[in-house]
Each structure stands twice: as C-alpha cells, then as structure tokens.
C-alpha cells in the first residue's frame, strides 16, 4: 500500500499546471525578507513572502504585468514581470529605527519544510540539500524528544533510540552511524557542540526541544563549510527575545506516562539596544523499562547588544545535564518475553556539558559582512556500569556480594574560534558572493576509564582502589582555512565551488594498564584538502534543480584506536575514512499547495570503520576495524499537498520516504581464523526503506496531526547475520511500523493545551543492536505513552 501511495505522490508536482510568477525578496545584504506584500498594480490580488523571502502569485494574462512590493521599514518598489516569470527584488531599508517583531496568525502557521536562502549569513546554501524544520509550529511530542516526529518530513533520517525518551536525539542519514549524531557537525545557534571533533566527536550536549524555534539541516555536500564530516550540519536554533517588549514569559508544564514530569520556563525582552533571553528546564521520568529512570536539567542565557544597526555582540552560555539509569541489554528471547524487563540495576550514564560563546556580527557595508564566533565546551561524560553482554548476569556471589562496577570519566576542555568573511559584488551583470575564513580548534580531553568502582546500586563514581586502568590525555591543535565562491550567472542559474584545507595534530600521553607502551599510539596527523562544487537552476513556475559533489573525510580518532573496555579489541592498522557525496534533485512548490523535494544521491565511504563480534579464547569480543569500502545510493522523496485551505481550517497530507541501496563494495573480516568476504553485503543499521506519512489539519483553534512511520528490516553487523546470537549482539533488526497522534488547542494567545499519544498501537520494537555504549544486545524502544502539556505565554 505504502509503495503505491509513494508512486502516486511522486507525480503530483508534475500533474499540476498554470502560469505562476515566482520570485524572492531580499534586503541590501541579500538576506530574505519575510512578510513582504506582493500585489499586482491596480488590483487587490496579492500574497506575502515566506521565511525564505520567496513568493508565488498567479499571473494575470492580458493585464499590465507590474508588481508592487512593500514591507514596513523598507522603501516600496515596483517591478515589471518579464517573460521568464521570475523576479528578484532587493528592498532598501528606511532610516526609521524599528524594533523587529513578528505577527503570526494561526491560519498562517508554517508546517511544511522550508529551505535556506542561497546565502544565509556568512554561509552558502545554494545548490545544497537542506531543510528548515519549524519546531515551534508543529504538533509533536517535544517533552519526549520523539525523533521520528521532529524529523518526520526529512526523508532518510534514521532515528536511534538508546538513551530512554527525553534525554538525547541520535540520528543519521544515508547509511551513516547514528551514535550521538557523530557523523554530523552538531551546533546550537551556530556554535559547535561536538565534545571533541578529533578525540570523541559525539555531541553529548542536549537542549530541551521546548526551547528550539527551528532546526536547520544541511547534508550531503556540506563538508567544505563544516569540516571533517560525511553527514553535514545540524543547527538547533533556540527561541529569541520578543523585542517589542521589555519582558515576556513562556512556560510549559508536562505530565505523561511512566510518571514523566517536566517544566520549562523562559523569559526574554529588549531594553534599548540590549536584548536578552533565558530558560530553565527540568525533567524526570521513571522510564518505560525497569531500572530505566532518568532526570535532566538545562539552562541557557543569551545577551546581545546592538552598538549600531550593523554591529552586534552576543554572549551566550548553555548547560545540559542528564542522568540515565541504564536498564541493560536483552537477548532476543528476553525481549520477546518481556521488553520492559531489565538485566542491570546498577548502571548509570551522566553527561554534564557547558557551552559558553561570544559572537560578533559586523555588517561592514551593504555587501560585506564579518562574523566571529569563539566558544568553549567544558564538562564531563561519566558512567558507572557492570559491563557485559546480555547473557552475563549481574548477580551476587555465594556470599551475597555483587561485583565491583567499572567507572569511566571523560573530562572535556575544548576551545574553538572561527572567523568568516563574506563579500558580494557585481561584474558584467553577474552577481558574486565570496566567503572565506579560518577555524582554530584546541581540544584537551582527559579520559579516565576502567576504574574499580563500588559494588553498590546508586550513582557513585568513587573508586575503591586508586587509579584507572586507562588514564589518557588527548591534545589536539587544528587550523582549517576555507573559501567558497558563488556566481549567480543570471536570475535562474547559480554555481559555486570551494575548497577546505585542514592541518592539525593530536598527541596522546598517559597509561593503559593492559597494553605495552609500544602498542599505544601517541600521535595522529590531520592533514587533508577537500574540494567541491554545487549548482542550482530555477525552472519556470515552481521548481528548482540542484546538484553538487563534495569530498568528505573522517580521520581516525582515539575513540577508534583505544579499546573502550575489556570486551573490545582494536585492529592495529586502522586507516582514515575518506570519500565523497554527490546529489541531484528538484524542489519547489506550486501555488503554495504542493511542496516537494525529490533527490538521488551517492555516498562513497572508503575505509569505513565499524565493529563486529568475534570469538577469542571462547569469549565474545567487539572487534573494531576498517571493514571495507561502501557505497550508498538512494532516493529521498518528500511531498506535502494542501488538500483544503480556508479561513477557518486546513487539511494537508505528506509523505517523506527514502530508498537506500547501501552495500560494501570491498571488504573482508577475519573471525575464528577464517576470512569472510563481505563485498555485496548490506551496510549495518541501514534499512532499505523508511517512510513517514501523515495527515494534519486545523479547525479554528484546534490543530492535530496523525503520523505513520515504517522502517524496513536491517542487519546489525557487516556479515549480515540473520539468526540472532544467544546474547542478542548479532542478528537482524526486524521491520516495525508506528502510529503517533498529537493535537493542540489554543484557547487564546496566552494559553494552549497539547495532548500526545506516541506509538498508540503499543508496538514492541527496537532500532539497533549497538556494539558500543550502552552495550551489545537488544535495546527496546518505548511502547505506548501519553503526554499532556500546558503552554503559557505572557
């Protein structure tokens, strides 16, 4: 059924016909202007520009083809429409000093996926696959950070549930590893939150989704701008101050299944040239599984001072903490017997992260801009666990005494400074945009692991024996220089090309009790160039073609070369991973009724690092090695159709579907003394099909959304093992389908009530069999849950 629906929706954008004038409204800095009024001169027929500055308006054959464009704070302008039915207009700001404000009617709330403008700030997005998700406007379960709902309209996003609901989001695209989203450059308001790009690139910072206004996702050919990443960039953009008031307040109170309670409080405002925004968040839950309780809190403060309309200095500090009581892995037998049961009662995991930053934004002239961001990342990633596969029981000995637990502590101390310069100019009728910059990173990671902890049941990091089995310092210094140039050859066609050069070194000092000093690596070099190019062509009417190719790179990091515990073994000849992304797509919308983005891509990933389970001396071990070269080819398809649109209500349907042919093209494994060829095997944790489909509607003050998500079967290891192992570490991950329902009733502009039923058919499923944290085996995802949220805005 879903395949037939997909086939029908694929052709919807091309079945519609009609002449439409399309265009984009910007300011003098080429930044998009939202809310500009576009009217046919001498008539009352008009539309407004969207957040990208884009608009569409039905043509008026036989009449004077002149558009009148106006926006408060800008000089009005008239423009003649030529035969290509496309216009670009740059409005000039008036000299009146106006506060920024947004008026949003319920009927105008944005629920479709939007796109970044071709140039956003000091970044080039032209020709690149990107999505902007307006989280604040969606009917979704924010308190539980339900990834399949948040990223529902982004095709190809694989969501990995492993930390219990509400704690952290783990996603990947195009067959990459979703662990802590570490194949992505993860950012908060443009500030990197990866804990250590060269030591341990996972992002342990976790902002409450109640604080997020939108999520910007640039993938595929984005490595030129963000560095050594195959995935691209995810930017969580927080809500900002209401600059029309000196103080405003927002509160969200949530209660749900498994005794989940959360509170979110935020204030913001503007006083003269000074604006501020701050939030505080607390959450606690007993969890879906036994011994799966968690608690979290987060705080954020943003202060900005506008020295002039063109010069702003902003200081921010963000903090996140959560403590997850880890219920342990299950075998398949235990999962099907009772997925809510626990095999561990004494395991805990707790990251505590601070991210301070300074951001200077200087519009030197209408065509020139300088942006400088300096930020740190400081904190810890702590765990105390009884380590073992699902079939290794954590039980007391004959004397009633439990085993000592293992204590691991990572101390993060990272500093990043990045300066980006943008200049725009015209030559011979061609618009040019040049962006260049430099990024400096200095990371100092102290990893203390395999400490002998207590035999107790509480979260206790104290040691019963001084010292750690592994006490290491990773110190990285890295400088990257980059440049990209965009040529807008005519109003329709633009092309860009760029390069990036990374140069750095990671040094390691310290001790590993179970390795001879000669076997301990002590230096890793990071020296490599990256090149890429993109293009975009605006078709008549309602669509744009985009294409690009870009090199990508993932250096060997110390998390790869050092075994995490006694259950891991590392290949001594690891190689850096490298390859490229290539993509071709078409996106657009027709009369604001049919929105679509269809693309094909290829991701070449050579020297892919991964893990498999081996037997050595009768014991199961996780073996980390270069598994081989892989290619993921696929199709990513999104379309949303506004079936009904009236003043009192609306109905729309959408599908977000991906097909991945992800395979090893070369590779071997050595297990049990035997050489196993894996060429032709599917990449682990990469379903062939993923589809999320939904219907959403609004009637007066009530809005609701019903979503169905289906994920195909995947393999857990490169050998494509089908039958599960007794300890649950190998085997297929079965296909699963889930229904979610969310509804919001807005009493007035001050009070709203949201209700959510996630997985309301109570499907029992799991998303992955991990080989690293939180331990090899089956990790059940949440069954049916209910949440209610009261939203107050004053």
PDB file of N, CA and C in Angstrom, residues 122-173:
ATOM      1  N   UNK A 122      26.886  34.183   6.704  1.00  0.00           N
ATOM      2  CA  UNK A 122      28.173  34.006   6.024  1.00  0.00           C
ATOM      3  C   UNK A 122      28.351  32.571   5.518  1.00  0.00           C
ATOM      4  N   UNK A 123      27.234  31.947   5.148  1.00  0.00           N
ATOM      5  CA  UNK A 123      27.268  30.581   4.610  1.00  0.00           C
ATOM      6  C   UNK A 123      26.563  30.549   3.255  1.00  0.00           C
ATOM      7  N   UNK A 124      27.028  29.681   2.387  1.00  0.00           N
ATOM      8  CA  UNK A 124      26.408  29.472   1.083  1.00  0.00           C
ATOM      9  C   UNK A 124      25.619  28.171   1.124  1.00  0.00           C
ATOM     10  N   UNK A 125      24.305  28.265   0.872  1.00  0.00           N
ATOM     11  CA  UNK A 125      23.446  27.080   0.849  1.00  0.00           C
ATOM     12  C   UNK A 125      22.948  26.769  -0.554  1.00  0.00           C
ATOM     13  N   UNK A 126      23.274  27.605  -1.521  1.00  0.00           N
ATOM     14  CA  UNK A 126      22.814  27.402  -2.884  1.00  0.00           C
ATOM     15  C   UNK A 126      23.283  26.062  -3.435  1.00  0.00           C
ATOM     16  N   UNK A 127      22.356  25.311  -4.012  1.00  0.00           N
ATOM     17  CA  UNK A 127      22.689  24.042  -4.635  1.00  0.00           C
ATOM     18  C   UNK A 127      22.886  22.896  -3.680  1.00  0.00           C
ATOM     19  N   UNK A 128      22.671  23.118  -2.379  1.00  0.00           N
ATOM     20  CA  UNK A 128      22.913  22.070  -1.384  1.00  0.00           C
ATOM     21  C   UNK A 128      21.600  21.556  -0.815  1.00  0.00           C
ATOM     22  N   UNK A 129      21.565  20.276  -0.519  1.00  0.00           N
ATOM     23  CA  UNK A 129      20.394  19.658   0.101  1.00  0.00           C
ATOM     24  C   UNK A 129      20.237  20.227   1.500  1.00  0.00           C
ATOM     25  N   UNK A 130      19.078  20.831   1.778  1.00  0.00           N
ATOM     26  CA  UNK A 130      18.882  21.399   3.107  1.00  0.00           C
ATOM     27  C   UNK A 130      17.412  21.438   3.469  1.00  0.00           C
ATOM     28  N   UNK A 131      17.139  21.449   4.748  1.00  0.00           N
ATOM     29  CA  UNK A 131      15.798  21.554   5.277  1.00  0.00           C
ATOM     30  C   UNK A 131      15.789  22.488   6.481  1.00  0.00           C
ATOM     31  N   UNK A 132      14.692  23.211   6.675  1.00  0.00           N
ATOM     32  CA  UNK A 132      14.472  24.019   7.864  1.00  0.00           C
ATOM     33  C   UNK A 132      13.158  23.552   8.482  1.00  0.00           C
ATOM     34  N   UNK A 133      13.242  23.025   9.702  1.00  0.00           N
ATOM     35  CA  UNK A 133      12.070  22.470  10.379  1.00  0.00           C
ATOM     36  C   UNK A 133      11.614  23.471  11.438  1.00  0.00           C
ATOM     37  N   UNK A 134      10.405  23.986  11.303  1.00  0.00           N
ATOM     38  CA  UNK A 134       9.866  24.947  12.260  1.00  0.00           C
ATOM     39  C   UNK A 134       9.257  24.191  13.440  1.00  0.00           C
ATOM     40  N   UNK A 135      10.105  23.831  14.403  1.00  0.00           N
ATOM     41  CA  UNK A 135       9.680  23.021  15.541  1.00  0.00           C
ATOM     42  C   UNK A 135       8.566  23.705  16.331  1.00  0.00           C
ATOM     43  N   UNK A 136       8.670  25.025  16.521  1.00  0.00           N
ATOM     44  CA  UNK A 136       7.708  25.737  17.366  1.00  0.00           C
ATOM     45  C   UNK A 136       6.302  25.714  16.794  1.00  0.00           C
ATOM     46  N   UNK A 137       6.149  25.422  15.495  1.00  0.00           N
ATOM     47  CA  UNK A 137       4.839  25.427  14.856  1.00  0.00           C
ATOM     48  C   UNK A 137       4.247  24.039  14.691  1.00  0.00           C
ATOM     49  N   UNK A 138       4.925  23.009  15.151  1.00  0.00           N
ATOM     50  CA  UNK A 138       4.497  21.641  14.882  1.00  0.00           C
ATOM     51  C   UNK A 138       3.709  21.051  16.046  1.00  0.00           C
ATOM     52  N   UNK A 139       2.787  20.148  15.693  1.00  0.00           N
ATOM     53  CA  UNK A 139       2.109  19.339  16.700  1.00  0.00           C
ATOM     54  C   UNK A 139       2.935  18.063  16.887  1.00  0.00           C
ATOM     55  N   UNK A 140       3.871  18.107  17.840  1.00  0.00           N
ATOM     56  CA  UNK A 140       4.757  16.977  18.097  1.00  0.00           C
ATOM     57  C   UNK A 140       4.984  16.849  19.605  1.00  0.00           C
ATOM     58  N   UNK A 141       5.518  15.696  19.988  1.00  0.00           N
ATOM     59  CA  UNK A 141       5.824  15.429  21.390  1.00  0.00           C
ATOM     60  C   UNK A 141       7.210  15.992  21.704  1.00  0.00           C
ATOM     61  N   UNK A 142       7.250  17.258  22.153  1.00  0.00           N
ATOM     62  CA  UNK A 142       8.517  17.908  22.436  1.00  0.00           C
ATOM     63  C   UNK A 142       9.151  17.383  23.712  1.00  0.00           C
ATOM     64  N   UNK A 143       8.358  17.128  24.746  1.00  0.00           N
ATOM     65  CA  UNK A 143       8.899  16.749  26.051  1.00  0.00           C
ATOM     66  C   UNK A 143       9.694  15.462  25.984  1.00  0.00           C
ATOM     67  N   UNK A 144       9.302  14.519  25.100  1.00  0.00           N
ATOM     68  CA  UNK A 144       9.992  13.241  24.984  1.00  0.00           C
ATOM     69  C   UNK A 144      11.007  13.223  23.853  1.00  0.00           C
ATOM     70  N   UNK A 145      11.189  14.363  23.158  1.00  0.00           N
ATOM     71  CA  UNK A 145      12.158  14.452  22.048  1.00  0.00           C
ATOM     72  C   UNK A 145      11.984  13.296  21.067  1.00  0.00           C
ATOM     73  N   UNK A 146      10.757  13.079  20.634  1.00  0.00           N
ATOM     74  CA  UNK A 146      10.463  11.950  19.757  1.00  0.00           C
ATOM     75  C   UNK A 146      10.992  12.239  18.357  1.00  0.00           C
ATOM     76  N   UNK A 147      12.140  11.667  18.029  1.00  0.00           N
ATOM     77  CA  UNK A 147      12.859  11.998  16.808  1.00  0.00           C
ATOM     78  C   UNK A 147      12.085  11.728  15.544  1.00  0.00           C
ATOM     79  N   UNK A 148      11.294  10.643  15.505  1.00  0.00           N
ATOM     80  CA  UNK A 148      10.567  10.315  14.277  1.00  0.00           C
ATOM     81  C   UNK A 148       9.477  11.349  13.993  1.00  0.00           C
ATOM     82  N   UNK A 149       9.042  12.091  15.027  1.00  0.00           N
ATOM     83  CA  UNK A 149       8.078  13.165  14.813  1.00  0.00           C
ATOM     84  C   UNK A 149       8.783  14.472  14.458  1.00  0.00           C
ATOM     85  N   UNK A 150       9.856  14.783  15.153  1.00  0.00           N
ATOM     86  CA  UNK A 150      10.592  16.017  14.902  1.00  0.00           C
ATOM     87  C   UNK A 150      11.152  16.060  13.486  1.00  0.00           C
ATOM     88  N   UNK A 151      11.681  14.923  13.006  1.00  0.00           N
ATOM     89  CA  UNK A 151      12.300  14.863  11.682  1.00  0.00           C
ATOM     90  C   UNK A 151      11.411  14.106  10.694  1.00  0.00           C
ATOM     91  N   UNK A 152      10.095  14.129  10.939  1.00  0.00           N
ATOM     92  CA  UNK A 152       9.165  13.349  10.123  1.00  0.00           C
ATOM     93  C   UNK A 152       9.248  13.713   8.651  1.00  0.00           C
ATOM     94  N   UNK A 153       9.437  15.002   8.332  1.00  0.00           N
ATOM     95  CA  UNK A 153       9.372  15.451   6.953  1.00  0.00           C
ATOM     96  C   UNK A 153      10.744  15.582   6.303  1.00  0.00           C
ATOM     97  N   UNK A 154      11.752  14.985   6.926  1.00  0.00           N
ATOM     98  CA  UNK A 154      13.093  14.950   6.341  1.00  0.00           C
ATOM     99  C   UNK A 154      13.369  13.508   5.909  1.00  0.00           C
ATOM    100  N   UNK A 155      13.261  13.200   4.633  1.00  0.00           N
ATOM    101  CA  UNK A 155      13.404  11.817   4.195  1.00  0.00           C
ATOM    102  C   UNK A 155      14.802  11.272   4.462  1.00  0.00           C
ATOM    103  N   UNK A 156      14.853  10.016   4.884  1.00  0.00           N
ATOM    104  CA  UNK A 156      16.133   9.340   5.075  1.00  0.00           C
ATOM    105  C   UNK A 156      16.734   9.459   6.446  1.00  0.00           C
ATOM    106  N   UNK A 157      16.072  10.152   7.386  1.00  0.00           N
ATOM    107  CA  UNK A 157      16.618  10.274   8.735  1.00  0.00           C
ATOM    108  C   UNK A 157      16.352   8.979   9.508  1.00  0.00           C
ATOM    109  N   UNK A 158      17.423   8.353   9.949  1.00  0.00           N
ATOM    110  CA  UNK A 158      17.330   7.149  10.782  1.00  0.00           C
ATOM    111  C   UNK A 158      17.480   7.569  12.239  1.00  0.00           C
ATOM    112  N   UNK A 159      16.486   7.235  13.058  1.00  0.00           N
ATOM    113  CA  UNK A 159      16.469   7.621  14.461  1.00  0.00           C
ATOM    114  C   UNK A 159      16.845   6.417  15.312  1.00  0.00           C
ATOM    115  N   UNK A 160      17.839   6.606  16.169  1.00  0.00           N
ATOM    116  CA  UNK A 160      18.372   5.537  17.015  1.00  0.00           C
ATOM    117  C   UNK A 160      17.973   5.828  18.458  1.00  0.00           C
ATOM    118  N   UNK A 161      17.098   5.000  19.019  1.00  0.00           N
ATOM    119  CA  UNK A 161      16.648   5.165  20.402  1.00  0.00           C
ATOM    120  C   UNK A 161      17.521   4.318  21.319  1.00  0.00           C
ATOM    121  N   UNK A 162      18.241   4.972  22.250  1.00  0.00           N
ATOM    122  CA  UNK A 162      19.091   4.175  23.134  1.00  0.00           C
ATOM    123  C   UNK A 162      19.241   4.777  24.519  1.00  0.00           C
ATOM    124  N   UNK A 163      18.835   6.028  24.720  1.00  0.00           N
ATOM    125  CA  UNK A 163      19.057   6.697  25.996  1.00  0.00           C
ATOM    126  C   UNK A 163      17.786   6.876  26.811  1.00  0.00           C
ATOM    127  N   UNK A 164      16.718   6.212  26.438  1.00  0.00           N
ATOM    128  CA  UNK A 164      15.455   6.494  27.093  1.00  0.00           C
ATOM    129  C   UNK A 164      14.890   7.794  26.551  1.00  0.00           C
ATOM    130  N   UNK A 165      13.575   7.926  26.547  1.00  0.00           N
ATOM    131  CA  UNK A 165      12.950   9.097  25.944  1.00  0.00           C
ATOM    132  C   UNK A 165      13.315  10.368  26.698  1.00  0.00           C
ATOM    133  N   UNK A 166      13.438  11.455  25.942  1.00  0.00           N
ATOM    134  CA  UNK A 166      13.651  12.766  26.527  1.00  0.00           C
ATOM    135  C   UNK A 166      15.082  13.150  26.791  1.00  0.00           C
ATOM    136  N   UNK A 167      16.031  12.246  26.638  1.00  0.00           N
ATOM    137  CA  UNK A 167      17.412  12.551  27.020  1.00  0.00           C
ATOM    138  C   UNK A 167      18.256  13.081  25.876  1.00  0.00           C
ATOM    139  N   UNK A 168      18.297  12.360  24.762  1.00  0.00           N
ATOM    140  CA  UNK A 168      19.166  12.806  23.675  1.00  0.00           C
ATOM    141  C   UNK A 168      18.651  12.267  22.358  1.00  0.00           C
ATOM    142  N   UNK A 169      18.886  13.025  21.287  1.00  0.00           N
ATOM    143  CA  UNK A 169      18.492  12.608  19.948  1.00  0.00           C
ATOM    144  C   UNK A 169      19.713  12.071  19.227  1.00  0.00           C
ATOM    145  N   UNK A 170      19.587  10.886  18.643  1.00  0.00           N
ATOM    146  CA  UNK A 170      20.649  10.260  17.862  1.00  0.00           C
ATOM    147  C   UNK A 170      20.110   9.984  16.463  1.00  0.00           C
ATOM    148  N   UNK A 171      20.655  10.682  15.456  1.00  0.00           N
ATOM    149  CA  UNK A 171      20.143  10.491  14.098  1.00  0.00           C
ATOM    150  C   UNK A 171      21.300  10.359  13.119  1.00  0.00           C
ATOM    151  N   UNK A 172      20.965   9.796  11.960  1.00  0.00           N
ATOM    152  CA  UNK A 172      21.925   9.689  10.853  1.00  0.00           C
ATOM    153  C   UNK A 172      21.147   9.713   9.551  1.00  0.00           C
ATOM    154  N   UNK A 173      21.843   9.966   8.460  1.00  0.00           N
ATOM    155  CA  UNK A 173      21.256   9.907   7.126  1.00  0.00           C
ATOM    156  C   UNK A 173      22.194   9.139   6.212  1.00  0.00           C
TER     157      UNK A 173
END
